[in-house]
Structure formats: structure tokens, C-alpha cells
One Martini backbone bead per residue (centre of mass of N, CA, C, O) as a GRO file, in nm:
protein
  262
    1MET     BB    1   0.750  -0.243  -0.165
    2LYS     BB    2   0.791  -0.045   0.104
    3GLN     BB    3   0.739  -0.106   0.436
    4LYS     BB    4   0.639  -0.031   0.727
    5GLN     BB    5   0.774  -0.067   1.019
    6LEU     BB    6   0.786  -0.289   1.297
    7VAL     BB    7   0.781  -0.142   1.630
    8ILE     BB    8   0.867  -0.290   1.956
    9GLY     BB    9   1.039  -0.186   2.213
   10GLY     BB   10   1.281  -0.124   1.989
   11LYS     BB   11   1.189  -0.363   1.799
   12THR     BB   12   1.247  -0.497   1.488
   13LEU     BB   13   1.008  -0.639   1.268
   14SER     BB   14   0.955  -0.860   0.987
   15SER     BB   15   0.700  -0.969   1.129
   16ARG     BB   16   0.323  -0.966   1.169
   17PHE     BB   17   0.339  -1.252   1.314
   18PHE     BB   18   0.174  -1.389   1.591
   19LEU     BB   19   0.238  -1.691   1.780
   20GLY     BB   20   0.101  -1.960   1.915
   21THR     BB   21   0.175  -2.274   2.132
   22GLY     BB   22  -0.103  -2.409   2.136
   23ARG     BB   23  -0.274  -2.716   2.038
   24TYR     BB   24  -0.087  -2.901   1.914
   25PRO     BB   25  -0.031  -3.222   1.828
   26ASN     BB   26   0.290  -3.154   1.821
   27PRO     BB   27   0.612  -3.036   1.823
   28TYR     BB   28   0.669  -3.072   1.523
   29VAL     BB   29   0.429  -2.913   1.410
   30GLN     BB   30   0.490  -2.655   1.556
   31ASN     BB   31   0.767  -2.600   1.424
   32GLU     BB   32   0.669  -2.598   1.129
   33ALA     BB   33   0.468  -2.364   1.168
   34ILE     BB   34   0.671  -2.153   1.251
   35LYS     BB   35   0.834  -2.159   0.995
   36ALA     BB   36   0.597  -2.095   0.794
   37SER     BB   37   0.514  -1.814   0.928
   38GLY     BB   38   0.772  -1.626   1.020
   39ALA     BB   39   0.772  -1.586   1.310
   40GLU     BB   40   0.913  -1.396   1.599
   41VAL     BB   41   0.655  -1.410   1.783
   42LEU     BB   42   0.592  -1.582   2.091
   43THR     BB   43   0.319  -1.729   2.264
   44PHE     BB   44   0.256  -1.804   2.621
   45ALA     BB   45   0.164  -1.960   2.900
   46ILE     BB   46   0.304  -1.946   3.206
   47ARG     BB   47   0.147  -2.188   3.338
   48ARG     BB   48   0.295  -2.399   3.122
   49VAL     BB   49   0.563  -2.329   3.265
   50ASN     BB   50   0.870  -2.422   3.398
   51LEU     BB   51   1.020  -2.198   3.618
   52GLU     BB   52   1.257  -2.374   3.731
   53ALA     BB   53   1.304  -2.485   3.402
   54PRO     BB   54   1.263  -2.336   3.110
   55GLY     BB   55   1.477  -2.489   2.919
   56GLU     BB   56   1.311  -2.779   2.985
   57ASP     BB   57   1.065  -2.719   2.855
   58SER     BB   58   0.828  -2.850   2.637
   59ILE     BB   59   0.800  -2.583   2.474
   60LEU     BB   60   1.102  -2.447   2.457
   61GLN     BB   61   1.307  -2.680   2.371
   62HIS     BB   62   1.210  -2.667   2.053
   63LEU     BB   63   1.335  -2.345   2.011
   64GLU     BB   64   1.617  -2.371   1.985
   65GLY     BB   65   1.829  -2.166   1.777
   66ARG     BB   66   1.636  -1.913   1.773
   67THR     BB   67   1.522  -1.591   1.674
   68LEU     BB   68   1.316  -1.505   1.940
   69GLN     BB   69   1.021  -1.356   2.071
   70TYR     BB   70   0.898  -1.356   2.381
   71LEU     BB   71   0.532  -1.374   2.487
   72PRO     BB   72   0.419  -1.381   2.769
   73ASN     BB   73   0.121  -1.480   2.945
   74THR     BB   74  -0.166  -1.420   3.183
   75SER     BB   75  -0.324  -1.658   3.164
   76GLY     BB   76  -0.576  -1.691   3.434
   77ALA     BB   77  -0.620  -1.420   3.514
   78SER     BB   78  -0.866  -1.211   3.718
   79ASN     BB   79  -0.648  -0.986   3.792
   80ALA     BB   80  -0.402  -0.760   3.842
   81GLU     BB   81  -0.246  -0.901   4.066
   82GLU     BB   82  -0.202  -1.169   3.916
   83ALA     BB   83  -0.064  -1.059   3.662
   84VAL     BB   84   0.179  -0.930   3.803
   85ARG     BB   85   0.285  -1.186   3.936
   86ILE     BB   86   0.333  -1.347   3.674
   87ALA     BB   87   0.529  -1.148   3.540
   88ARG     BB   88   0.748  -1.160   3.757
   89LEU     BB   89   0.807  -1.463   3.730
   90ALA     BB   90   0.899  -1.455   3.435
   91ARG     BB   91   1.138  -1.264   3.479
   92ALA     BB   92   1.285  -1.430   3.701
   93ALA     BB   93   1.316  -1.678   3.483
   94GLY     BB   94   1.410  -1.534   3.199
   95LEU     BB   95   1.203  -1.504   2.959
   96SER     BB   96   1.096  -1.183   2.976
   97GLU     BB   97   1.003  -0.836   2.924
   98TRP     BB   98   0.770  -0.935   2.788
   99ILE     BB   99   0.400  -0.873   2.811
  100LYS     BB  100   0.087  -1.029   2.817
  101VAL     BB  101  -0.211  -0.897   2.904
  102GLU     BB  102  -0.443  -1.139   3.059
  103ILE     BB  103  -0.784  -1.072   3.162
  104SER     BB  104  -1.051  -1.252   3.275
  105ALA     BB  105  -1.410  -1.209   3.338
  106SER     BB  106  -1.492  -1.486   3.179
  107GLU     BB  107  -1.516  -1.828   3.132
  108LYS     BB  108  -1.710  -1.827   2.883
  109THR     BB  109  -1.574  -1.574   2.701
  110LEU     BB  110  -1.287  -1.443   2.778
  111LEU     BB  111  -1.319  -1.162   2.838
  112PRO     BB  112  -1.183  -0.872   2.905
  113ASP     BB  113  -1.078  -0.675   3.173
  114PRO     BB  114  -1.054  -0.338   3.157
  115ILE     BB  115  -0.970  -0.238   3.442
  116GLU     BB  116  -0.748  -0.451   3.510
  117THR     BB  117  -0.578  -0.405   3.256
  118LEU     BB  118  -0.503  -0.111   3.311
  119LYS     BB  119  -0.377  -0.154   3.589
  120ALA     BB  120  -0.153  -0.354   3.503
  121THR     BB  121  -0.018  -0.175   3.293
  122GLU     BB  122   0.072   0.053   3.479
  123ILE     BB  123   0.254  -0.119   3.663
  124LEU     BB  124   0.444  -0.261   3.447
  125VAL     BB  125   0.558  -0.010   3.316
  126LYS     BB  126   0.696   0.100   3.580
  127GLU     BB  127   0.877  -0.183   3.584
  128GLY     BB  128   0.980  -0.218   3.261
  129PHE     BB  129   0.786  -0.336   3.080
  130VAL     BB  130   0.670  -0.485   2.782
  131VAL     BB  131   0.341  -0.394   2.704
  132LEU     BB  132   0.067  -0.622   2.588
  133PRO     BB  133  -0.261  -0.572   2.572
  134TYR     BB  134  -0.553  -0.747   2.608
  135THR     BB  135  -0.860  -0.643   2.444
  136SER     BB  136  -1.104  -0.471   2.346
  137ASP     BB  137  -1.289  -0.287   2.078
  138ASP     BB  138  -1.226  -0.015   2.240
  139PRO     BB  139  -1.112   0.293   2.159
  140ILE     BB  140  -1.080   0.425   2.440
  141LEU     BB  141  -0.924   0.203   2.582
  142CYS     BB  142  -0.687   0.189   2.387
  143LYS     BB  143  -0.595   0.478   2.449
  144ARG     BB  144  -0.544   0.436   2.752
  145LEU     BB  145  -0.321   0.222   2.716
  146GLU     BB  146  -0.131   0.398   2.564
  147GLU     BB  147  -0.108   0.622   2.790
  148ALA     BB  148   0.012   0.399   2.998
  149GLY     BB  149   0.252   0.251   2.795
  150ALA     BB  150   0.195   0.076   2.576
  151ALA     BB  151   0.362  -0.080   2.308
  152ALA     BB  152   0.092  -0.235   2.252
  153VAL     BB  153  -0.231  -0.311   2.110
  154MET     BB  154  -0.488  -0.592   2.165
  155PRO     BB  155  -0.754  -0.638   1.998
  156GLY     BB  156  -1.043  -0.804   1.960
  157ALA     BB  157  -1.254  -0.946   1.720
  158SER     BB  158  -1.328  -1.190   1.911
  159PRO     BB  159  -1.362  -1.443   2.085
  160ILE     BB  160  -1.174  -1.680   2.190
  161GLY     BB  161  -1.181  -1.944   1.951
  162THR     BB  162  -1.435  -1.883   1.750
  163GLY     BB  163  -1.395  -1.768   1.445
  164LEU     BB  164  -1.586  -1.500   1.374
  165GLY     BB  165  -1.422  -1.262   1.346
  166ILE     BB  166  -1.508  -0.937   1.268
  167LEU     BB  167  -1.758  -0.769   1.443
  168ASN     BB  168  -1.604  -0.458   1.440
  169PRO     BB  169  -1.463  -0.284   1.194
  170TYR     BB  170  -1.495   0.006   1.282
  171ASN     BB  171  -1.331  -0.010   1.544
  172ILE     BB  172  -1.067  -0.120   1.431
  173GLY     BB  173  -1.019   0.117   1.237
  174LEU     BB  174  -1.019   0.340   1.455
  175ILE     BB  175  -0.790   0.237   1.628
  176ALA     BB  176  -0.574   0.249   1.404
  177GLU     BB  177  -0.607   0.553   1.333
  178GLU     BB  178  -0.548   0.665   1.646
  179ALA     BB  179  -0.280   0.536   1.677
  180ASN     BB  180   0.076   0.542   1.825
  181VAL     BB  181   0.065   0.235   1.829
  182PRO     BB  182   0.061  -0.076   1.782
  183ILE     BB  183  -0.181  -0.294   1.620
  184ILE     BB  184  -0.300  -0.613   1.748
  185VAL     BB  185  -0.481  -0.868   1.648
  186ASP     BB  186  -0.660  -1.061   1.907
  187ALA     BB  187  -0.868  -1.282   1.835
  188GLY     BB  188  -1.133  -1.457   1.639
  189LEU     BB  189  -0.994  -1.561   1.408
  190GLY     BB  190  -1.023  -1.810   1.115
  191SER     BB  191  -0.907  -1.677   0.845
  192ALA     BB  192  -0.751  -1.535   0.581
  193SER     BB  193  -0.976  -1.325   0.529
  194ASP     BB  194  -0.974  -1.204   0.811
  195VAL     BB  195  -0.682  -1.107   0.801
  196ALA     BB  196  -0.695  -0.923   0.555
  197LEU     BB  197  -0.908  -0.732   0.670
  198ALA     BB  198  -0.752  -0.632   0.912
  199MET     BB  199  -0.515  -0.513   0.748
  200GLU     BB  200  -0.697  -0.320   0.572
  201LEU     BB  201  -0.771  -0.147   0.840
  202GLY     BB  202  -0.453  -0.089   0.965
  203VAL     BB  203  -0.312  -0.288   1.105
  204ASP     BB  204   0.010  -0.432   1.221
  205GLY     BB  205  -0.113  -0.716   1.329
  206ILE     BB  206  -0.112  -1.077   1.423
  207LEU     BB  207  -0.272  -1.291   1.661
  208MET     BB  208  -0.230  -1.657   1.669
  209ASN     BB  209  -0.360  -2.007   1.713
  210THR     BB  210  -0.607  -2.202   1.664
  211PRO     BB  211  -0.632  -2.180   1.344
  212VAL     BB  212  -0.363  -2.339   1.324
  213ALA     BB  213  -0.348  -2.576   1.534
  214LYS     BB  214  -0.664  -2.685   1.437
  215ALA     BB  215  -0.597  -2.755   1.172
  216LYS     BB  216  -0.557  -2.998   0.949
  217ASP     BB  217  -0.304  -2.803   0.842
  218PRO     BB  218  -0.095  -2.612   1.014
  219VAL     BB  219   0.130  -2.543   0.810
  220LYS     BB  220  -0.045  -2.438   0.580
  221MET     BB  221  -0.196  -2.224   0.750
  222ALA     BB  222   0.046  -2.055   0.830
  223LYS     BB  223   0.109  -1.971   0.540
  224ALA     BB  224  -0.163  -1.841   0.472
  225MET     BB  225  -0.148  -1.619   0.692
  226LYS     BB  226   0.105  -1.485   0.594
  227TYR     BB  227  -0.005  -1.399   0.315
  228ALA     BB  228  -0.247  -1.234   0.424
  229ILE     BB  229  -0.084  -1.023   0.569
  230ASP     BB  230   0.073  -0.917   0.327
  231ALA     BB  231  -0.170  -0.849   0.145
  232GLY     BB  232  -0.324  -0.660   0.339
  233ARG     BB  233  -0.098  -0.453   0.375
  234MET     BB  234  -0.057  -0.377   0.078
  235SER     BB  235  -0.348  -0.283   0.033
  236PHE     BB  236  -0.345  -0.055   0.240
  237GLU     BB  237  -0.099   0.103   0.118
  238ALA     BB  238  -0.221   0.135  -0.173
  239GLY     BB  239  -0.524   0.174  -0.184
  240ARG     BB  240  -0.843   0.174  -0.215
  241ILE     BB  241  -1.119   0.211  -0.368
  242PRO     BB  242  -1.399   0.370  -0.371
  243LYS     BB  243  -1.718   0.344  -0.293
  244LYS     BB  244  -2.007   0.292  -0.510
  245LYS     BB  245  -2.332   0.288  -0.641
  246TYR     BB  246  -2.223   0.315  -0.937
  247ALA     BB  247  -2.116   0.266  -1.241
  248THR     BB  248  -1.787   0.233  -1.410
  249ALA     BB  249  -1.621   0.248  -1.681
  250SER     BB  250  -1.310   0.155  -1.785
  251SER     BB  251  -1.398   0.287  -2.055
  252GLN     BB  252  -1.428   0.573  -2.207
  253TYR     BB  253  -1.647   0.699  -2.433
  254GLU     BB  254  -1.461   0.910  -2.580
  255SER     BB  255  -1.231   0.707  -2.655
  256LEU     BB  256  -1.404   0.532  -2.842
  257ILE     BB  257  -1.478   0.748  -3.057
  258SER     BB  258  -1.187   0.823  -3.132
  259SER     BB  259  -1.107   0.540  -3.243
  260PHE     BB  260  -1.315   0.541  -3.480
  261LYS     BB  261  -1.217   0.801  -3.624
  262GLY     BB  262  -0.914   0.699  -3.661
   0.00000   0.00000   0.00000
């Protein structure tokens, strides 16, 4: 079955899995997990990269020789001004034109600041960045970010690193239904079943880090998440049966009578 292609910022992606590069036991495991995931888009905090010599950085030097799309993020920014400054530094260092806007309003929850996120998105879009903002699962805010020019919108399923899964599937489904840009669920997922559910709700992709990096076997978990994304997407496109209150027999009563008469 041919699946609808995922296109962001004019780039066609064959994988719907966006993978983070933090918290792995070592670079070797990180590399093997990236291979197993099939991910083409990798995200990392700009503050972790040596911008004076990004090619020699401990994160990126292990990824040379691969066709990957870097998605640096502004993790650590607490307002739009800081996020814009971090994005400009990343572009000046030659990392990428793509930027994930991530502005946390609380150190305890790491929930995104909606007002500052919208403000930063508006500024960076005007400067020519391909902007993917991380935001809450508010359908109205997601629509506002799309209208501001975001290339994709990334609502969280639940707070970063909690593994609580999708706290509000109604909102995630509504966001996906109303969107005219790709919707990538970012943060809060913990298992392959969480991933499959998100994809069945109609989102276009998944961004994940901790559930893979901190699994007992990150490489095997990366592969499991990849399969869950594919299965969930195929299930969404195939169309599930409607839920009903009462049972329906698989074989109709009339056909059984006919077979006895025959």
C-alpha cells in the first residue's frame, strides 16, 4: 500500500521517525540505534554542540557519511529572544536551516511557553528558517503556529521524558484533523503502543529521545518504535472499524441457514 509522503520544508522524508541524540550510554550505541530506527531527521540541543567547530563536536562527528537532516533545537531558552539568538548561532555555524523552537516556561514540567513560542516562530519564519515549534496539545495554538508559517507543528503528548503517553488523545486527533502542515508528536511517549496510538490518530510522525536512549536495549527499542510508526500509519490509512455498543456476528445468520438448506 502506497502511503502519503511526508514533506517538510520542501524535503521529502522516507521515515516518519525523528530521533533525539541525547542520553545514550555511548556514541556506538547511539549510532546503532540511529541505524535501527531508519530515522532521517536527528535533533540535538544547540547548547550541547561546540559551535566553534561543529564538525569536531562529540555528537556530530560520529554521524559523518550519512544523509541526515539535522534539526537543532533551542532547548534551554526561556523566552523568544533567547530562542531566536540560539537559532541564529546554529545557522551561522552551518548546522542547519531547520530549527526546532523549544521554549520552556517551567523547569519542573518543561512545558512549552505558548506565547513566546508563537513569537519566536513568527520571527524565525520571516528570517527564512524552516521552523518546527514544540508546543502543547492545544488545537487553537497549533493552528496559530501553522498560520505563522511553521513548516510542521509538534504538540507534546505529555511532559518531556515522563513516558506518560498521550494524555489527551481527543486534542491530538483534532490537531491532526485540522492541520494543513505535518503534525509530529514530540515528547511524553514511552512505548511502542503509545506510538502506534498516536499514528492511528492521524499524526504524520513521531519525535522521540528518552524512551529509546534510556531503554535497556536502545537499539532494539529503536527498531520497535520504527515498526510501531509504520503499523500505526498503515492502520490509520486503512481505516479502523467504528466502535459499537453491541456484538455483531462475523457470519450472518441468514447465510448459515442457507448453507444448511443447500
